[in-house]
CSV table of C-alpha atoms and ligand atoms in Angstrom, one decimal:
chain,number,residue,atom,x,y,z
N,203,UNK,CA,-12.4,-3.2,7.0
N,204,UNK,CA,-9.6,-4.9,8.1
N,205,UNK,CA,-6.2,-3.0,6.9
N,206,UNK,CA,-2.7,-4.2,7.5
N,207,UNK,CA,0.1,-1.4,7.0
N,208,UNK,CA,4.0,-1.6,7.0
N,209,UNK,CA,6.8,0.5,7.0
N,210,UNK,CA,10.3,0.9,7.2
N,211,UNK,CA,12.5,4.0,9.4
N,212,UNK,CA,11.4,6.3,6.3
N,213,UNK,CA,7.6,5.7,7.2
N,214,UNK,CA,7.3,5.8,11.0
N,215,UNK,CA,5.8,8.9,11.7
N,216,UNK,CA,3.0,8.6,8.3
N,217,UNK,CA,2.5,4.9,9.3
N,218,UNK,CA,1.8,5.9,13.2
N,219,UNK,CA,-0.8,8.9,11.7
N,220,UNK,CA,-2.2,6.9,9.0
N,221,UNK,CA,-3.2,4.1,11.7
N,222,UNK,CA,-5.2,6.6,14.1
N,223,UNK,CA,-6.6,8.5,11.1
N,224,UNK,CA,-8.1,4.6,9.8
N,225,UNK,CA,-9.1,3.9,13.5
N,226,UNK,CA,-11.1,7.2,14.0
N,227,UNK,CA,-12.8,5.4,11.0
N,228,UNK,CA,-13.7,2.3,12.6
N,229,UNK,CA,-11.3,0.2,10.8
N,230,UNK,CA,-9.3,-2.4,12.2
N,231,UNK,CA,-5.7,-2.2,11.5
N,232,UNK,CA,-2.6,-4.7,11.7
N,233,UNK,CA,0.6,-3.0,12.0
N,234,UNK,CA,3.4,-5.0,10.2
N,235,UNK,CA,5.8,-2.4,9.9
N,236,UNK,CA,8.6,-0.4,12.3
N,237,UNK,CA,8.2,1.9,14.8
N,238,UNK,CA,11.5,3.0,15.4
N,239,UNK,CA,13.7,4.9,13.5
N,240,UNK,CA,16.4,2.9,13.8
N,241,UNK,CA,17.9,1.6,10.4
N,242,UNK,CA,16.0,-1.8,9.3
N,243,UNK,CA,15.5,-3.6,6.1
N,244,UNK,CA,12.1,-3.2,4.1
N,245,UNK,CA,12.1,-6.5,2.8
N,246,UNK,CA,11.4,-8.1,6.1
N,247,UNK,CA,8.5,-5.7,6.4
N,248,UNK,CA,7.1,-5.9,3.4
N,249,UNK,CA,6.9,-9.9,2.8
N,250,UNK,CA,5.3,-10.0,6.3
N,251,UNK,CA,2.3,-7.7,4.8
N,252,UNK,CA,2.5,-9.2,1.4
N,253,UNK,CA,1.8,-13.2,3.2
N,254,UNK,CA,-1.1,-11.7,5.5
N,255,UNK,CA,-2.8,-10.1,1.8
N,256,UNK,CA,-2.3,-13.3,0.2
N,257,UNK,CA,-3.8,-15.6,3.5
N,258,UNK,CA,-6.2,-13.3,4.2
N,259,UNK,CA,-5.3,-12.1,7.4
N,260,UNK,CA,-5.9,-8.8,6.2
N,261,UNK,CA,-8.3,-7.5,3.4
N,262,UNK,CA,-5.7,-5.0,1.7
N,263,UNK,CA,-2.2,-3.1,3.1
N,264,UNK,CA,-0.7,0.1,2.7
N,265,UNK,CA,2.7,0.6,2.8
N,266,UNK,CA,5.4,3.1,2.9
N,267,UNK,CA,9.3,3.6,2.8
N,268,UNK,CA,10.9,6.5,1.3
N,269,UNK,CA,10.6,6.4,-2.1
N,270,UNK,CA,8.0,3.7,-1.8
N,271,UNK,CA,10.3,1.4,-4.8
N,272,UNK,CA,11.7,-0.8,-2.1
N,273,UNK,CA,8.1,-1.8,-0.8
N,274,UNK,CA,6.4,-1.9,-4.0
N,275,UNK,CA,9.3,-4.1,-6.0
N,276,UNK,CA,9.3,-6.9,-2.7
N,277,UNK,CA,5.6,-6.8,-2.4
N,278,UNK,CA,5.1,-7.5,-6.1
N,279,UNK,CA,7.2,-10.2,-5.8
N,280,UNK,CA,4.3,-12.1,-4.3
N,281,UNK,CA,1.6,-13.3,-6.7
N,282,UNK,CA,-1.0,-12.2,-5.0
N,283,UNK,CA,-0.3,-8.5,-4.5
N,284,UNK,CA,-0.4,-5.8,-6.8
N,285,UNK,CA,1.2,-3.3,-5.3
N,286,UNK,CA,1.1,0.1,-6.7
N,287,UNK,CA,2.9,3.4,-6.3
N,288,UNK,CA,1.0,6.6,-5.2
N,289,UNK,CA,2.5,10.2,-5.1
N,290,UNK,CA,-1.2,12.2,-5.7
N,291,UNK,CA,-4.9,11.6,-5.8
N,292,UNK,CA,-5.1,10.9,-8.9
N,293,UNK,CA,-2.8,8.4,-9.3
N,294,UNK,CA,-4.2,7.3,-6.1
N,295,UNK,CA,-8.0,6.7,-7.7
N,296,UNK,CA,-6.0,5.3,-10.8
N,297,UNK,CA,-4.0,2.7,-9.1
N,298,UNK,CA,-7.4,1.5,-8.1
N,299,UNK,CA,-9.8,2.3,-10.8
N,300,UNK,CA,-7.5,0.4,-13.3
N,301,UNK,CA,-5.1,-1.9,-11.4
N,302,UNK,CA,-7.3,-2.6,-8.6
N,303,UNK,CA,-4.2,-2.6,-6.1
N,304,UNK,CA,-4.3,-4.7,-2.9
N,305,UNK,CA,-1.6,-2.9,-1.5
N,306,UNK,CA,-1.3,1.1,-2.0
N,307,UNK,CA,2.6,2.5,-2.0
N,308,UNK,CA,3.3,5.8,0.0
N,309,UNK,CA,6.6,7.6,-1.1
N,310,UNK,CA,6.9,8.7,2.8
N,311,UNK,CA,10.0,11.0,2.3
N,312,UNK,CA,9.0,12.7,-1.1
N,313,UNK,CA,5.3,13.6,-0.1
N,314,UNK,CA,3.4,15.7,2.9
N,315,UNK,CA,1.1,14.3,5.4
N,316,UNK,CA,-1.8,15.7,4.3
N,317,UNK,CA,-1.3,14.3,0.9
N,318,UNK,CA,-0.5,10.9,2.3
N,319,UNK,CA,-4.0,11.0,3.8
N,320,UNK,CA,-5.8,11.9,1.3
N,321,UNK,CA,-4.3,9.7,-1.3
N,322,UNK,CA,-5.1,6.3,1.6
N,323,UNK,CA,-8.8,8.3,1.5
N,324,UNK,CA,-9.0,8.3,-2.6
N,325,UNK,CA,-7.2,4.9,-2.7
N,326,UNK,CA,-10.1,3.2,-0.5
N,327,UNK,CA,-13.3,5.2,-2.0
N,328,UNK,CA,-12.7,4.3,-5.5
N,329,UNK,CA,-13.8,0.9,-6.9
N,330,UNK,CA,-12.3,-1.5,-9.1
N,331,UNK,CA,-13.1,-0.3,-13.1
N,332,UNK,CA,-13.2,-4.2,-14.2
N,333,UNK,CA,-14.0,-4.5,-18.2
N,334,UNK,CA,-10.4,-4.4,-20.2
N,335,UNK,CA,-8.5,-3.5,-16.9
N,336,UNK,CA,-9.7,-7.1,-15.6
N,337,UNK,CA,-8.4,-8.4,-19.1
N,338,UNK,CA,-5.3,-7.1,-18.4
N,339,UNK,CA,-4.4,-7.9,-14.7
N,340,UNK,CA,-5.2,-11.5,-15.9
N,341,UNK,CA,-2.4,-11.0,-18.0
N,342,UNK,CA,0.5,-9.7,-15.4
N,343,UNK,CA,1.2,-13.5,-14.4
N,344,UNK,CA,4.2,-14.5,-15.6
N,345,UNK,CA,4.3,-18.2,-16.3
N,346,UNK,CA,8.2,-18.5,-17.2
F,618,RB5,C1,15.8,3.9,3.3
F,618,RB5,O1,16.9,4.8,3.5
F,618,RB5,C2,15.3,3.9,1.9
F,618,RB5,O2,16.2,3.3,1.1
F,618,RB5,C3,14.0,3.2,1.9
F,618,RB5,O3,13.1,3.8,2.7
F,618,RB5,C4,13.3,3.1,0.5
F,618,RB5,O4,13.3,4.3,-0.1
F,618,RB5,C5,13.8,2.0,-0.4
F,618,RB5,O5,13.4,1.8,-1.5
């Protein structure tokens, strides 16, 4: 699968695992993100993963800052993202299962490695539920 993944200072070292971890499983991934720790602005990180979701570039993104609001309130921005907010597994199956997220939100400063991994892990093994959770993400479009 092809995966892009962003980031801003608060995800550097994750982001940088995250991509050899996905590698050593034969995906390709497209970093859009930092990888310095210098100060920098998610926004600009985050609509350059969001427009390579929507075009296609890329089949689905992570991304991670330190709470992971900052990503996910930009990326949703986009109509073609749903972005979600991870902090465990089960949210992580969840945000799938039932919101069938394109892009999966890491809280980089509030949760460990190991945790991040296996929430990316959970995130790509579980499918989409469909039925009434279709219904309702054909509801999220605002047309005000
Ligand atoms: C950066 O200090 C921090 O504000 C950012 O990573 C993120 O948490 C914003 O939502």
């Amino acid at each position: 699968m092809k995966i892009g993944i962003c980031n801003d200072h608060a995800g550097v070292e994750y982001k940088q695992k995250l991509v050899k971890y996905l590698q050593s499983k034969g995906h390709e991934v497209v970093n859009y993100g930092t990888d310095t720790e210098d100060s920098v602005d998610y926004p600009v990180y985050a609509h350059r993963l969001a427009e390579a979701v929507e075009s296609g570039e890329v089949e689905k993104g992570i991304a991670l800052c330190g709470t992971g609001n900052g990503m996910a309130i930009t990326l949703n921005k986009h109509r073609g993202i749903r972005a979600g907010l991870a902090w465990g597994t089960q949210i992580g199956r969840l945000v799938k299962e039932h919101n069938n997220a394109n892009v999966l939100v890491l809280p980089a400063r509030f949760i460990s490695y190991p945790m991040a991994n296996a929430i990316v892990r959970t995130w790509m093994e579980t499918e989409f539920a469909g039925g009434r959770h279709q219904r309702r993400i054909d509801m999220i479009p605002c047309s005000k």
